[in-house]
Every structure is written in structure tokens, then in C-alpha cells.
Coordinates of C-alpha atoms and ligand atoms in Angstrom, one line a residue:
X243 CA -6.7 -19.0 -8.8
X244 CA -7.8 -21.1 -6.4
X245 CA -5.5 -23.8 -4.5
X246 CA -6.6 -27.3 -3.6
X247 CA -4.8 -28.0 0.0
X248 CA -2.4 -30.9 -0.8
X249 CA -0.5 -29.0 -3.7
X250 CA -0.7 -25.9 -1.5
X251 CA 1.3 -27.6 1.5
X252 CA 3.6 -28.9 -1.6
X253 CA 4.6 -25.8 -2.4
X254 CA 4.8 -24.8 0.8
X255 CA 7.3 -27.6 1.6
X256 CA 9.1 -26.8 -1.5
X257 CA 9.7 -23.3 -1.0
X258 CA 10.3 -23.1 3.1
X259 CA 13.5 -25.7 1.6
X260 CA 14.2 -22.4 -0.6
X261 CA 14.0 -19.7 1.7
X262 CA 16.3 -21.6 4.4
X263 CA 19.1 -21.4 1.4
X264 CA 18.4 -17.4 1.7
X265 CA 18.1 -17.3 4.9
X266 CA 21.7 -15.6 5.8
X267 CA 20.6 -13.4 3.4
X268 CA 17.9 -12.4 4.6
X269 CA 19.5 -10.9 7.5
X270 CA 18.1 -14.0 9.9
X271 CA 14.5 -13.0 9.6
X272 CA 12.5 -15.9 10.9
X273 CA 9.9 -16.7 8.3
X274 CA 6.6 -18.0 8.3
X275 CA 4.8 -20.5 6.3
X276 CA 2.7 -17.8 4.6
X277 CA 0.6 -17.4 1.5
X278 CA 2.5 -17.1 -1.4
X279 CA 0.0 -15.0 -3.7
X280 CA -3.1 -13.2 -3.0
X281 CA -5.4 -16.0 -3.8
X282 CA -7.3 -15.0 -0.8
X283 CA -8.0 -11.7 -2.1
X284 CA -8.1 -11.1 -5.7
X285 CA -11.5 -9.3 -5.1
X286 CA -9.2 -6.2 -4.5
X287 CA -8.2 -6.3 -8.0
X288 CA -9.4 -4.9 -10.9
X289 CA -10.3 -8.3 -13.1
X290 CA -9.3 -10.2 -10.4
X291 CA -5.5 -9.8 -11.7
X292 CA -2.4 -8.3 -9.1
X293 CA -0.2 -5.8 -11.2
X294 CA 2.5 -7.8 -13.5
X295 CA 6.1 -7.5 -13.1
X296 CA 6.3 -7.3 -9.4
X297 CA 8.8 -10.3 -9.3
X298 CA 11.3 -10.6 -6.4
X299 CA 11.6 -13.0 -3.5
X300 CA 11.6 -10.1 -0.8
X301 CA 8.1 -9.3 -1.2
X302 CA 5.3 -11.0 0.5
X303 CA 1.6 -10.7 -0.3
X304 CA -0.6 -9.7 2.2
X305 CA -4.2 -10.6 2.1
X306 CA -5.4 -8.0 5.0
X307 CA -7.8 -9.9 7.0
X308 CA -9.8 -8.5 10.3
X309 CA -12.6 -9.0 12.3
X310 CA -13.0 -12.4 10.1
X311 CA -13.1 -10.3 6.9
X312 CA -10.7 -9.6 4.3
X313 CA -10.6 -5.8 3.8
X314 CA -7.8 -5.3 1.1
X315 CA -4.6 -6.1 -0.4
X316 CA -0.8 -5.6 0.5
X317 CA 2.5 -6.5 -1.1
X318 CA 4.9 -5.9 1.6
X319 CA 9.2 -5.8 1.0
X320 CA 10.4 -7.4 4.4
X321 CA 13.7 -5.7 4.2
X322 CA 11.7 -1.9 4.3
X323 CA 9.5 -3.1 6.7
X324 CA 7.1 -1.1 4.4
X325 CA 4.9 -2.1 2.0
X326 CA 5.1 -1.6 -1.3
X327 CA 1.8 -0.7 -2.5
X328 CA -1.7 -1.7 -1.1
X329 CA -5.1 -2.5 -3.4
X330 CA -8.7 -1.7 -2.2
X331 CA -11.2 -1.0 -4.0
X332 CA -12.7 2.3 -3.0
X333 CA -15.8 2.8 -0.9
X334 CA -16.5 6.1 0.7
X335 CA -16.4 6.2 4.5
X336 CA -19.7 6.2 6.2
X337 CA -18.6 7.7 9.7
X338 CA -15.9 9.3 11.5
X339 CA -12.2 8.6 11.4
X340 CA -11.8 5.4 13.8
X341 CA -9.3 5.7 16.6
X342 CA -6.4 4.7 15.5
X343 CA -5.1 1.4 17.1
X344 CA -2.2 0.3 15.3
X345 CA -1.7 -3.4 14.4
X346 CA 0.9 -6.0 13.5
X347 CA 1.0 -9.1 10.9
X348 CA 1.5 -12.2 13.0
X349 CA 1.6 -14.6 10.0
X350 CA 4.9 -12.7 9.0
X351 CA 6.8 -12.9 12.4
X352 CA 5.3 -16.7 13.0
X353 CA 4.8 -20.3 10.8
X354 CA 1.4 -21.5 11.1
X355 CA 0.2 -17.6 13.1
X356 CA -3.2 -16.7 12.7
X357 CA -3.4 -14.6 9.2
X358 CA -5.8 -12.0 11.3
X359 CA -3.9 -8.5 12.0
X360 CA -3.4 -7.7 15.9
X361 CA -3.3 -5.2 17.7
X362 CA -0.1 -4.4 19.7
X363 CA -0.2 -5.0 22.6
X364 CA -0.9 -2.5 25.5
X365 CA 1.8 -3.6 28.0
X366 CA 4.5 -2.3 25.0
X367 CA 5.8 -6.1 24.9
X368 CA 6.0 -7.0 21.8
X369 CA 7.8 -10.4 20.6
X370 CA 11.4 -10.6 19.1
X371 CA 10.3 -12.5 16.4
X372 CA 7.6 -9.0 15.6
X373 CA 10.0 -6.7 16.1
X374 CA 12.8 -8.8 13.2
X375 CA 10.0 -9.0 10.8
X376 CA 8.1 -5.7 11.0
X377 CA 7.7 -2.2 11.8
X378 CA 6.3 -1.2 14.9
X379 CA 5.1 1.8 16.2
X380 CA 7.9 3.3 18.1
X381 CA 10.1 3.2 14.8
X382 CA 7.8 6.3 13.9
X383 CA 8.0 7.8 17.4
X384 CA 10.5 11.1 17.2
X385 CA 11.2 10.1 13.2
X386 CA 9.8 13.5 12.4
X387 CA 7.7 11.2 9.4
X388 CA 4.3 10.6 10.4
X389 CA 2.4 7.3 9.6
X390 CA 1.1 7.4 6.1
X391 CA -1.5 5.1 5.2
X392 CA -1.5 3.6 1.4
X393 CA -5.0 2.8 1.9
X394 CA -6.7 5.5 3.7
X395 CA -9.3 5.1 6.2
X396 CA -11.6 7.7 4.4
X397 CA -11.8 5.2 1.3
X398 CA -13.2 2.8 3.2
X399 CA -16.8 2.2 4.1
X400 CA -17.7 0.8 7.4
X401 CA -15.9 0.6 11.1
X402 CA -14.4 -2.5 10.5
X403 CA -13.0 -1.7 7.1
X404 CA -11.7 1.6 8.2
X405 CA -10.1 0.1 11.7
X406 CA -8.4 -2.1 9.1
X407 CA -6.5 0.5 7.5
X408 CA -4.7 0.7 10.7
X409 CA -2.0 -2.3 10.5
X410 CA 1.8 -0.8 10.0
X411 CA 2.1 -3.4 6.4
X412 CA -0.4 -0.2 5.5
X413 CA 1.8 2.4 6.7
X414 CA 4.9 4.3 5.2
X415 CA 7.1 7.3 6.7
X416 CA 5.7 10.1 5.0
X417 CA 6.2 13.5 5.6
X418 CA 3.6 15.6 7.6
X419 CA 3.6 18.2 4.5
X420 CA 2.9 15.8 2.3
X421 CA 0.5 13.6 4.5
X422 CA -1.5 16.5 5.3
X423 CA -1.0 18.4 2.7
X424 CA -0.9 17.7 -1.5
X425 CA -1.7 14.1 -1.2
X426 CA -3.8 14.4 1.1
X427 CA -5.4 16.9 -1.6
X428 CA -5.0 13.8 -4.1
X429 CA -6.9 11.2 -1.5
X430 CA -9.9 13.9 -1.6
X431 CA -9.7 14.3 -5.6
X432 CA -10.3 10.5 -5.7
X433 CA -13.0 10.4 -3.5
X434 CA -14.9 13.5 -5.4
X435 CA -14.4 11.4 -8.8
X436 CA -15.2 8.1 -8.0
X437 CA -18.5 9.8 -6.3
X438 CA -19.5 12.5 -9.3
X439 CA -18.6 10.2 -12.1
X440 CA -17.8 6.3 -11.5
X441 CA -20.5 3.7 -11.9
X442 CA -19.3 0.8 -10.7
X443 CA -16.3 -0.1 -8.8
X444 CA -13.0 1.9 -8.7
X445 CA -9.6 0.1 -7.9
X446 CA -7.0 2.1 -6.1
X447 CA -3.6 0.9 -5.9
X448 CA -1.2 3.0 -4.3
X449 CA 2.4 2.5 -3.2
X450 CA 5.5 3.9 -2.9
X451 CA 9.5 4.2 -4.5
X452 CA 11.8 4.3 -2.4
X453 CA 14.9 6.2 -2.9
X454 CA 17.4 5.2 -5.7
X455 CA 20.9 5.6 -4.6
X456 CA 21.2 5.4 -0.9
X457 CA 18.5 4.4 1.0
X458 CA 17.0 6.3 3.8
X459 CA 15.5 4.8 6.7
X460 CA 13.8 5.7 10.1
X461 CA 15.6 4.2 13.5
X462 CA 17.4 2.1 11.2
X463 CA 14.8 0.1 10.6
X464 CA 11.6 1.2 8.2
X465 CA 12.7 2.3 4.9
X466 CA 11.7 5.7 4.2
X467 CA 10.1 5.9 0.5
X468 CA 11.2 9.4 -1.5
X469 CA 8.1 9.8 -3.5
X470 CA 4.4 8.2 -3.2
X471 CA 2.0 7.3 -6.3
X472 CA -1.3 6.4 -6.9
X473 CA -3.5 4.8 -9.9
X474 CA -6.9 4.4 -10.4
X475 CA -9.3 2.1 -12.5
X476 CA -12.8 3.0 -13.0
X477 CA -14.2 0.2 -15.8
X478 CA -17.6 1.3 -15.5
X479 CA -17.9 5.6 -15.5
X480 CA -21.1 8.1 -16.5
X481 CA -21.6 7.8 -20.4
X482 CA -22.2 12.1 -20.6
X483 CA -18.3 12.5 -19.0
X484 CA -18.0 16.3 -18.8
X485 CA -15.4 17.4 -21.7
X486 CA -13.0 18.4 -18.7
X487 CA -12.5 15.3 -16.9
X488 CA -12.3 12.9 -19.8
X489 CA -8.8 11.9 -19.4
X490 CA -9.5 10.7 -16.0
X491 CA -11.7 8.1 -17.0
X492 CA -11.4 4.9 -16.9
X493 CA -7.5 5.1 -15.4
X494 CA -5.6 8.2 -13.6
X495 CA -2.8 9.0 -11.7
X496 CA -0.5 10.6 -9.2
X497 CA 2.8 11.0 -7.9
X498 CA 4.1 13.1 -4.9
X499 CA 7.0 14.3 -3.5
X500 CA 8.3 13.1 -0.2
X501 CA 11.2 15.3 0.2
X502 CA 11.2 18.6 -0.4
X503 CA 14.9 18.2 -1.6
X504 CA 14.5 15.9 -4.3
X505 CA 15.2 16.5 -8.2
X506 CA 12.5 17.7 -10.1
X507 CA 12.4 15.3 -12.9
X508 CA 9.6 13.5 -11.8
X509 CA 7.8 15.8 -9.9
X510 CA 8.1 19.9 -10.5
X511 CA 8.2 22.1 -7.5
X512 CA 5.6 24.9 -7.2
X513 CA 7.5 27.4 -5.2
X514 CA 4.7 29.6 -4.7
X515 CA 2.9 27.0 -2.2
X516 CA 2.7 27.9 1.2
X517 CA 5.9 27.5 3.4
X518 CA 4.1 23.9 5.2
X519 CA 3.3 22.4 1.7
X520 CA 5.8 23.3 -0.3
X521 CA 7.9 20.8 -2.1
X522 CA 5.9 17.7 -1.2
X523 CA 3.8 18.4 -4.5
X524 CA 1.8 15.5 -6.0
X525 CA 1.9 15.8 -10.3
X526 CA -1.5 14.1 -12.5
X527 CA -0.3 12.1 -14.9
X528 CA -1.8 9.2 -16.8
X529 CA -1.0 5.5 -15.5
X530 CA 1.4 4.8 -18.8
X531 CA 3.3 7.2 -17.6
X532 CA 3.1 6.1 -13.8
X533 CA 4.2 2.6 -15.4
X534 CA 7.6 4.1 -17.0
X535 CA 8.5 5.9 -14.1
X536 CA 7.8 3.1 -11.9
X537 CA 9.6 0.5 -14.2
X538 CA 12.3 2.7 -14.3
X539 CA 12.9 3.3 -10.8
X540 CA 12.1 -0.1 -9.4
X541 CA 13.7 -1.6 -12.5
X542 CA 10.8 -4.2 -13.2
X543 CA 8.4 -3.7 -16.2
X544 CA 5.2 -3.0 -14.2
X545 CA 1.7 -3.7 -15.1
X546 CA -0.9 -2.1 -12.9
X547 CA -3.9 -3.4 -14.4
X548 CA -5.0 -5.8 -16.5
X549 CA -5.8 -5.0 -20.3
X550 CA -5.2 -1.5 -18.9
X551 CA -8.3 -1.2 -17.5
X552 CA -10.2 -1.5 -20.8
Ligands
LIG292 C1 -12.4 7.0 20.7 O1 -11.8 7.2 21.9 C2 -12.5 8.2 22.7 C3 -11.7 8.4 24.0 O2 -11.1 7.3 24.5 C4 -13.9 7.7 23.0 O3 -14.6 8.7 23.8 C5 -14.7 7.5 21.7 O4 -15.9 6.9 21.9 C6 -13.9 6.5 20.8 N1 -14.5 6.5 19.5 C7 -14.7 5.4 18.8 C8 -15.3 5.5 17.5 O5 -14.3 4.3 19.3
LIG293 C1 13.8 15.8 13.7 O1 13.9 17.2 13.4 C2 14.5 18.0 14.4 C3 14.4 19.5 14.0 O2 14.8 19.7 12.7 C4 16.0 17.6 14.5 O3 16.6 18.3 15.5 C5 16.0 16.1 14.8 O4 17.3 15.6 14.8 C6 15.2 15.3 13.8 N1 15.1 13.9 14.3 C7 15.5 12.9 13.5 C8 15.3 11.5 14.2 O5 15.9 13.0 12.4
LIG294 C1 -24.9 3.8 -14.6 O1 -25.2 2.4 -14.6 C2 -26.5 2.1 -14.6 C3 -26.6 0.6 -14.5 O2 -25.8 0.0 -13.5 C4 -27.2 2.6 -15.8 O3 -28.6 2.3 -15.7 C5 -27.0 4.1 -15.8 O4 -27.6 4.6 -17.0 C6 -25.6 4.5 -15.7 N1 -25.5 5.9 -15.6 C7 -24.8 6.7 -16.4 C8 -24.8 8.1 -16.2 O5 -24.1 6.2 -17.3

């Protein structure tokens, strides 16, 4: 979809009126006059269609733009200061790990911002308005979670794409066994996959859930999610698919633990990992299945791609 400017400012009008209703409760968040979909960025999408079902006023699209580019797609919950899932479509990394300077979104702390990520400042001093509307970095500092990106930097092609990865609407407390451990297993899986056997474009969309009954949350602040997931489309894939990775092809998918203490009925525990990994395990299943658990939990009926990938 693409907007002519008079209806947009229209429905900009229309619904800044709306949000002022919400505003108490929305905690007194000052909100910007942002875009309302990801019009700006349906490339990241397989079909050029955002998952279906996602329907409630606290999220707010993100199309991630840097260095004059858009370089993929987040929907972020403004009371987690976290996003809910981000969409790329996956390109292998062409060079090292970039250092990692973190960013901030200024279109969500200010009406009428630049919609460019930013780097935080060095001198520390961040703006009130920032700090109300989004994570920063020293909510993770002595959280014992360590930044976890949705899109990683390794799926991501050149400099500028990779840096990208590095803005905090990309970012989620997760677990260092987890992080660096099973999913990180799961980020490499992907990357062997789309390499060995997609031919065309693979769209990752990977997000989190955060815990059901009482939320958990890190300086009081970011919402800490209890278990990750992951799902994969791969329209276009090698006609002479080896017999064992048929089901993986055109859609897949993953979800890991968080906490080593959860239940297992989503996720089974293999107690025979090592002591570092153990209980942040990541379990394959197929992206119906992702789609119950996901409508269950977040209690929306969830569509992650369109036609199911077919
Ligand atoms: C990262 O930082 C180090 C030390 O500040 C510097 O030597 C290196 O060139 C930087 N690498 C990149 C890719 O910017
Ligand atoms: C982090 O873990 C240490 C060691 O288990 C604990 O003492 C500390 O209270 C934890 N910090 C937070 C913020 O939970
Ligand atoms: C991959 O796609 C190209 C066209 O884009 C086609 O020529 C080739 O046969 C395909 N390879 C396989 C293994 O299916």
C-alpha cells in the first residue's frame, strides 16, 4: 500500500485525537506522529504482506531506516520497551561483526523526529522524552540478560545493514546461555540452509513471548520475553531437496527457552547438555505449529505469512 500525502496527514490528525484519549493509559508516554504501518518497508516481507492478527494499539511499526536506507522491519510494544518480532530478509554477512554502537528510535520519543535510528549519545545524556519511550542501554547494564538481537548481524550482508542490527527496537533481554548457546545454534542452522538449499529470497521473522502470568522485566523497565521463536519462508528452494531436509522447505521453525525454569510444554529440556546451555533449548517445529502456540499465548490468531508461503 502506498499513501498519497493529504489522506496520510488525515489519518494522522485522526488518530493523534485517539491516542490523546489513551494517553493516561499509556502511562504518559509522549507520542509521536509516526507511521502507522510498514508501508515504507513491505520489501521485508514475504509477498509484500506483515503477519495477520497482530492487532493492538500498543504496537508500533518500525520501518528501520539508517545511513538513508531501510534495512528491515520492526513491530515494537511500547509498554516492553521490546520489540515484538523483527522481519529481514536474510542475506549472509560479507565481513566481520561490526562494533557494536547501540542506537535509539527518535521518531518514537519525538512528533515530526527524523525516522533515521541514532546513535546514543557519547556524553550518556540522553533526553527524557528517550528514556519514557524506549530502552536504553543501561537498562541491560548489571541485568545479568545480555542484548539479544531479533535480527542478527550475521544475516545481514554489508556494513551498513549489519551496523543496523544495532538499534535497542532490535534488541530483547535474553539469556547469555541461550544467546550464545542453542539459538545461537538455530541463527547458524538458518544461515547453512538458506545457503545449501534456497534459491531465491528467504524471509525471517523472529520475535518473542513474553511471559504469561506475571511479567518479568529488567530495571523495571524492558520486559523480559520467557521464550524466543523464529520462522522462515523460502518460496523459491533447489528442485533435488535431499530426502532429509524436505520438511524444512519452503517454511520452518523454532522456539527456545529463555529460562531455564520454565514448564516444558512448549519446549522439552535436554538435561544431558552441558551445565552453560542447559535449559535454554530451542525445539524445530513447523510454522503451523509456531502459529498455535503463538496465538495461544499472545491470544491473537497469528498469520506469519501470506498463503503460507505457498
Ligand atoms: C572497531 O574498533 C576498534 C577499536 O576501537 C578499531 O581498531 C577497529 O578498526 C573498529 N572496527 C570497525 C569495523 O570499525
Ligand atoms: C545477577 O546475578 C547475580 C548472581 O546470581 C545476583 O546476585 C544478582 O542479584 C543478579 N542481578 C539482578 C539484577 O538480578
Ligand atoms: C535455481 O534457480 C535458477 C533460476 O533462478 C535455476 O536456473 C536453477 O535451475 C535453480 N536451481 C535449482 C537447483 O533448482
Amino acid at each position: 500500500m502506498y499513501f498519497n500525502r493529504r489522506s496520510q496527514r488525515k489519518m494522522l490528525q485522526f488518530s493523534t485525537g485517539a491516542l490523546l484519549l489513551l494517553l493516561p493509559w499509556f502511562g504518559g508516554l509522549v507520542l509521536g506522529e509516526i507511521s502507522h504501518d510498514f508501508s515504507q518497508c513491505l520489501d521485508f516481507f514475504y509477498d509484500q504482506t506483515p503477519p495477520k492478527g497482530i492487532n493492538a494499539a500498543v504496537y508500533q511499526p518500525i520501518c528501520q531506516r539508517y545511513k538513508n536506507q531501510y534495512h528491515f522491519a520492526s513491530l515494537y510494544h511500547r509498554q516492553h520497551r521490546t520489540p515484538l518480532y523483527s522481519a529481514y530478509v536474510l542475506s549472509p554477512a560479507n565481513g566481520k561483526r561490526p562494533n557494536s554502537t547501540w542506537m535509539y528510535e527518535p521518531q518514537l520519543a519525538f512528533s515530526r523526529a527524523n525516522t533515521e535510528m541514532k546513535p546514543f549519545p557519547s556524553s550518556g545524556l540522553v533526553d527524557q522524552n528517550v528514556i519514557e519511550s524506549q530502552a536504553l542501554v543501561g537498562d541491560y547494564r548489571n541485568s545479568n540478560f545480555t542484548k539479544g538481537h531479533l535480527n542478527p548481524s550475521m544475516h545481514q550482508k554489508t556494513r551498513e545493514n549489519r551496523e543496523a542490527t544495532f538499534t535497542l527496537t532490535n534488541i530483547v533481554p535474553q539469556r547469555a546461555g541461550s544467546n550464545s548457546g542453542p539459538w545461537n545454534g538455530l541463527e547458524n542452522e538458518v544461515l547453512r540452509k538458506f545457503k545449501a538449499f534456497c534459491n531465491g529470497s528467504m524471509y525471517v521473522i523472529t520475535g518473542v513471548m513474553p511471559y504469561e502470568s506475571e511479567p518479568r522485566q529488567i530495571n523495571n523497565r524492558v520486559s523480559v520475553p520467557e521464550y524466543m521463536w523464529s520462522a522462515y519462508c523460502c518460496p523459491a528452494y533447489r528442485s533435488n531437496l535431499p530426502e532429509s531436509v524436505r520438511n524444512f522447505f519452503p517454511t520452518y521453525a523454532a522456539v527456545g527457552r529463555n529460562d531455564r525454569n520454565s514448564g516444558e510444554e512448549i519446549v522439552p529440556v535436554n538435561v544431558k547438555a552441558r551445565a552453560s546451555v542447559r535449559g535454554y533449548d530451542v525445539r524445530r517445529m513447523s510454522v503451523e505449529t509456531l502459529e498455535g502456540i503463538l496465538t495461544q499465548r499472545l491470544a491473537m490468531s497469528i498469520s506469519l505469512f501470506h498463503g503460507q508461503c505457498q
